Amino acid sequence: MIRLALLFLALPGLAEAACRQALAFGLDVSGSVDAVEYRMQLDGLATALNSDAVRDVLFDGPDAPIDVLIYEWSGPSDQTVIVPWTQLATPDDLAGVTLALRNHPRNPAAPTTAIGAALLAGFAFLEQRPACWKRTLDLSGDGYNNAGPRPQDIGHIHTPTGATVNGLVIGSGDDRRISEVAELSAYYLDAVVRGPDAFVEIAHGFADYAAAMERKLLRELTSLVIGAVTPEAD
C-alpha cells in the first residue's frame, strides 16, 4: 500500500495536494434515534476508525494524510460539528477524534429528518477542502426526509466537483422487518447518494453500526488508491 501511495505523489500536480482525501461524516440524530442509539452511533464510528484494518489505510500515506470532519444533523437548521476538519497524520490525531466522539454530549435538536439540509451542509464542509485529491460525504440515517428540501430536489450542480456522497442506512435490527431497510436503502440510492462510485452500506440495527461503518470505510478509503494505479504492462 505504501508503494501505491508513493505512485500518487509521483503524478503531476498531486505532490502539492493538501490531503489524500477529505471525508465528512453526517450522523442522523433526529427524533427516531433514542439516547442508547445515539451513543451506539458515535461510539460505533470511533470503533470503526480505530479498527486495525482501517488504521492501516488511514496511516498508509503519511505524506498525504486524510482529513476528517464529523457533524450531526436532524432538522433543517440543526447541524452541529462534533469534530472540525482534522488531519489524521498520526495515531495521536486519531486519538483526539476518538476522544471527541466518545465524550460528545447530545444537544437539543429538532426531531425531524432533514436529509436535504444535511446534504447541503456536508457540501459546504467539503468546499472547505478544495485541494484534496478526493472528497467524500458519508450520510448515516434511519429514516426518510420529512422536513426541508428533499434530497432528490438538490441537483447534482450543488455537489462539489468530483465529490462522492455515500450512505449508511440503519435498520431496526428486527429480522422480520428486513424489507423496510431494503426500501430505505433503495431510497438512499435513488435520492441521496451521488458521484463517482457512490454506494449504500446497510447496518442491521444500531448494534451493527460499527461493523457496517468499518466495511464502508474500507471500501471508500481504498478505492482512491486502487483506482489511480495503472496496471503494469506485461
Short mmCIF file of C-alpha atoms in Angstrom, two decimals:
data_model
loop_
_atom_site.label_atom_id
_atom_site.label_comp_id
_atom_site.label_asym_id
_atom_site.label_seq_id
_atom_site.Cartn_x
_atom_site.Cartn_y
_atom_site.Cartn_z
CA MET A 1 0.00 0.00 0.00
CA ILE A 2 2.89 2.39 0.72
CA ARG A 3 4.21 1.82 -2.80
CA LEU A 4 0.80 2.73 -4.23
CA ALA A 5 0.67 5.91 -2.18
CA LEU A 6 4.09 6.91 -3.49
CA LEU A 7 2.82 6.43 -7.03
CA PHE A 8 0.21 9.09 -6.24
CA LEU A 9 2.88 11.53 -5.16
CA ALA A 10 4.72 10.98 -8.44
CA LEU A 11 1.73 12.04 -10.54
CA PRO A 12 1.86 15.64 -11.85
CA GLY A 13 0.20 18.15 -9.54
CA LEU A 14 -0.60 15.70 -6.74
CA ALA A 15 2.53 16.28 -4.69
CA GLU A 16 1.22 19.74 -3.79
CA ALA A 17 -2.20 18.45 -2.68
CA ALA A 18 -3.23 19.25 0.88
CA CYS A 19 -4.51 15.76 1.63
CA ARG A 20 -5.24 12.36 0.13
CA GLN A 21 -8.95 12.51 0.91
CA ALA A 22 -11.41 14.79 2.66
CA LEU A 23 -14.02 12.69 4.45
CA ALA A 24 -17.03 14.34 6.12
CA PHE A 25 -19.39 12.23 8.25
CA GLY A 26 -23.01 13.31 8.79
CA LEU A 27 -24.72 11.43 11.64
CA ASP A 28 -28.52 11.28 11.97
CA VAL A 29 -29.62 12.40 15.45
CA SER A 30 -33.30 13.02 14.67
CA GLY A 31 -36.17 12.06 16.96
CA SER A 32 -36.18 8.44 15.82
CA VAL A 33 -32.72 7.99 17.40
CA ASP A 34 -33.01 7.41 21.15
CA ALA A 35 -30.29 8.02 23.75
CA VAL A 36 -28.86 4.50 23.57
CA GLU A 37 -28.82 4.52 19.76
CA TYR A 38 -27.18 7.96 19.79
CA ARG A 39 -24.25 6.61 21.81
CA MET A 40 -24.06 3.48 19.65
CA GLN A 41 -23.68 5.66 16.58
CA LEU A 42 -20.93 7.94 17.90
CA ASP A 43 -19.09 5.13 19.68
CA GLY A 44 -19.54 2.91 16.62
CA LEU A 45 -17.84 5.46 14.38
CA ALA A 46 -14.98 5.71 16.89
CA THR A 47 -14.67 1.92 16.96
CA ALA A 48 -14.65 1.66 13.17
CA LEU A 49 -11.99 4.35 12.77
CA ASN A 50 -9.79 2.52 15.27
CA SER A 51 -10.09 -0.96 13.79
CA ASP A 52 -6.75 -2.41 12.74
CA ALA A 53 -7.79 -2.63 9.08
CA VAL A 54 -8.99 0.98 8.92
CA ARG A 55 -5.94 2.32 10.77
CA ASP A 56 -3.70 0.57 8.25
CA VAL A 57 -5.38 2.51 5.45
CA LEU A 58 -5.59 5.81 7.32
CA PHE A 59 -1.86 5.90 8.04
CA ASP A 60 -0.69 4.26 4.81
CA GLY A 61 0.33 7.52 3.10
CA PRO A 62 1.95 9.77 5.74
CA ASP A 63 2.99 12.33 3.11
CA ALA A 64 -0.66 12.79 2.08
CA PRO A 65 -2.92 12.27 5.13
CA ILE A 66 -6.70 12.02 5.23
CA ASP A 67 -8.75 14.91 6.64
CA VAL A 68 -11.97 14.16 8.54
CA LEU A 69 -14.90 16.23 9.79
CA ILE A 70 -17.84 14.88 11.80
CA TYR A 71 -21.20 16.58 12.26
CA GLU A 72 -24.65 15.55 13.47
CA TRP A 73 -27.90 16.56 11.82
CA SER A 74 -31.66 16.41 12.33
CA GLY A 75 -33.95 19.31 11.36
CA PRO A 76 -33.41 21.81 8.51
CA SER A 77 -31.36 24.16 10.70
CA ASP A 78 -29.84 21.59 13.06
CA GLN A 79 -26.32 20.65 12.01
CA THR A 80 -23.69 20.61 14.76
CA VAL A 81 -19.99 19.97 14.18
CA ILE A 82 -18.60 17.40 16.60
CA VAL A 83 -15.08 17.29 15.13
CA PRO A 84 -13.91 20.15 12.86
CA TRP A 85 -11.59 19.39 9.95
CA THR A 86 -8.75 17.36 11.43
CA GLN A 87 -5.78 15.89 9.58
CA LEU A 88 -5.13 12.27 10.55
CA ALA A 89 -1.37 12.29 10.14
CA THR A 90 -0.54 10.37 13.33
CA PRO A 91 -2.21 7.97 15.80
CA ASP A 92 -2.37 10.89 18.24
CA ASP A 93 -4.57 12.78 15.75
CA LEU A 94 -6.95 9.82 15.60
CA ALA A 95 -6.93 9.56 19.40
CA GLY A 96 -8.13 13.16 19.58
CA VAL A 97 -11.03 12.42 17.20
CA THR A 98 -11.91 9.30 19.19
CA LEU A 99 -11.97 11.22 22.47
CA ALA A 100 -14.21 13.92 20.97
CA LEU A 101 -16.69 11.30 19.73
CA ARG A 102 -16.82 9.37 22.97
CA ASN A 103 -17.22 12.48 25.15
CA HIS A 104 -19.64 14.47 23.00
CA PRO A 105 -22.98 15.06 24.79
CA ARG A 106 -26.27 15.05 22.94
CA ASN A 107 -27.54 18.55 22.27
CA PRO A 108 -31.19 19.61 21.84
CA ALA A 109 -32.27 19.43 18.20
CA ALA A 110 -35.41 19.20 16.09
CA PRO A 111 -36.98 15.71 15.94
CA THR A 112 -37.41 15.90 12.18
CA THR A 113 -35.26 14.26 9.49
CA ALA A 114 -33.89 16.83 7.03
CA ILE A 115 -31.65 14.83 4.71
CA GLY A 116 -31.58 17.54 2.04
CA ALA A 117 -30.35 20.13 4.53
CA ALA A 118 -27.76 17.63 5.80
CA LEU A 119 -26.54 17.19 2.23
CA LEU A 120 -26.17 20.92 1.71
CA ALA A 121 -24.30 21.28 5.00
CA GLY A 122 -21.96 18.46 4.01
CA PHE A 123 -21.31 20.06 0.63
CA ALA A 124 -20.39 23.33 2.34
CA PHE A 125 -17.91 21.47 4.53
CA LEU A 126 -16.33 19.69 1.54
CA GLU A 127 -15.93 23.01 -0.26
CA GLN A 128 -13.55 23.95 2.56
CA ARG A 129 -11.15 21.26 1.32
CA PRO A 130 -10.74 22.03 -2.43
CA ALA A 131 -7.13 20.81 -2.61
CA CYS A 132 -7.82 17.24 -1.50
CA TRP A 133 -7.45 14.58 -4.17
CA LYS A 134 -10.82 13.06 -3.31
CA ARG A 135 -13.79 14.44 -1.37
CA THR A 136 -16.41 12.19 0.20
CA LEU A 137 -19.55 12.84 2.24
CA ASP A 138 -20.94 9.99 4.36
CA LEU A 139 -24.55 10.31 5.49
CA SER A 140 -25.91 7.88 8.08
CA GLY A 141 -29.66 7.71 8.59
CA ASP A 142 -32.53 5.53 9.78
CA GLY A 143 -35.43 7.23 8.00
CA TYR A 144 -36.80 9.27 5.13
CA ASN A 145 -36.66 13.02 4.61
CA ASN A 146 -39.65 14.74 6.23
CA ALA A 147 -38.54 18.38 6.56
CA GLY A 148 -36.71 20.95 4.48
CA PRO A 149 -35.63 20.43 0.87
CA ARG A 150 -35.96 16.93 -0.49
CA PRO A 151 -32.58 15.34 -1.32
CA GLN A 152 -33.79 14.38 -4.80
CA ASP A 153 -34.52 18.06 -5.50
CA ILE A 154 -30.96 19.09 -4.75
CA GLY A 155 -29.41 18.93 -8.19
CA HIS A 156 -26.01 17.49 -8.89
CA ILE A 157 -24.87 21.00 -9.74
CA HIS A 158 -24.87 21.64 -5.98
CA THR A 159 -22.44 18.77 -5.39
CA PRO A 160 -18.80 19.90 -5.12
CA THR A 161 -16.89 18.99 -8.26
CA GLY A 162 -15.78 15.37 -8.20
CA ALA A 163 -17.25 14.70 -4.76
CA THR A 164 -18.99 11.47 -3.81
CA VAL A 165 -21.90 11.01 -1.39
CA ASN A 166 -22.19 7.56 0.19
CA GLY A 167 -24.92 6.38 2.54
CA LEU A 168 -25.16 4.15 5.59
CA VAL A 169 -28.77 3.20 6.26
CA ILE A 170 -29.68 1.85 9.68
CA GLY A 171 -32.40 -0.74 10.05
CA SER A 172 -34.35 -1.72 13.14
CA GLY A 173 -32.34 -4.87 13.79
CA ASP A 174 -35.54 -6.91 13.56
CA ASP A 175 -35.16 -9.74 11.04
CA ARG A 176 -38.90 -9.57 10.40
CA ARG A 177 -38.51 -6.05 9.02
CA ILE A 178 -35.69 -6.63 6.52
CA SER A 179 -37.90 -5.32 3.71
CA GLU A 180 -38.04 -1.92 5.43
CA VAL A 181 -34.26 -1.45 5.43
CA ALA A 182 -34.18 -2.65 1.81
CA GLU A 183 -36.71 0.07 0.91
CA LEU A 184 -34.72 2.70 2.80
CA SER A 185 -31.55 1.58 1.03
CA ALA A 186 -33.32 1.94 -2.33
CA TYR A 187 -34.46 5.44 -1.31
CA TYR A 188 -30.89 6.46 -0.48
CA LEU A 189 -29.68 5.02 -3.79
CA ASP A 190 -32.33 6.94 -5.73
CA ALA A 191 -32.38 10.25 -3.86
CA VAL A 192 -29.30 10.71 -1.69
CA VAL A 193 -26.06 9.13 -2.90
CA ARG A 194 -24.29 10.52 -5.94
CA GLY A 195 -20.91 10.98 -7.56
CA PRO A 196 -18.14 8.59 -8.64
CA ASP A 197 -18.53 5.05 -7.27
CA ALA A 198 -21.27 6.10 -4.82
CA PHE A 199 -22.81 3.27 -2.78
CA VAL A 200 -25.02 2.47 0.21
CA GLU A 201 -23.96 0.30 3.15
CA ILE A 202 -26.51 -1.29 5.50
CA ALA A 203 -26.40 -1.59 9.29
CA HIS A 204 -28.96 -4.07 10.60
CA GLY A 205 -29.70 -2.04 13.72
CA PHE A 206 -27.56 0.39 15.69
CA ALA A 207 -25.75 -2.54 17.31
CA ASP A 208 -24.39 -3.33 13.84
CA TYR A 209 -23.34 0.25 13.16
CA ALA A 210 -19.63 -0.13 13.99
CA ALA A 211 -19.21 -3.17 11.74
CA ALA A 212 -21.15 -1.56 8.88
CA MET A 213 -19.12 1.65 9.20
CA GLU A 214 -15.87 -0.33 9.10
CA ARG A 215 -16.98 -2.10 5.91
CA LYS A 216 -17.89 1.23 4.35
CA LEU A 217 -14.64 2.93 5.36
CA LEU A 218 -12.54 0.11 3.92
CA ARG A 219 -14.47 0.34 0.67
CA GLU A 220 -14.25 4.10 0.22
CA LEU A 221 -10.80 4.69 1.64
CA THR A 222 -9.12 2.05 -0.53
CA SER A 223 -10.97 2.92 -3.75
CA LEU A 224 -8.86 6.03 -4.29
CA VAL A 225 -5.57 4.14 -4.18
CA ILE A 226 -6.72 1.21 -6.28
CA GLY A 227 -8.47 3.33 -8.88
CA ALA A 228 -5.49 5.58 -9.52
CA VAL A 229 -2.89 2.94 -10.32
CA THR A 230 -2.41 1.94 -13.94
CA PRO A 231 -1.67 -1.81 -14.31
CA GLU A 232 1.89 -2.54 -15.34
CA ALA A 233 2.43 -3.81 -18.85
CA ASP A 234 3.38 -7.48 -19.25
#
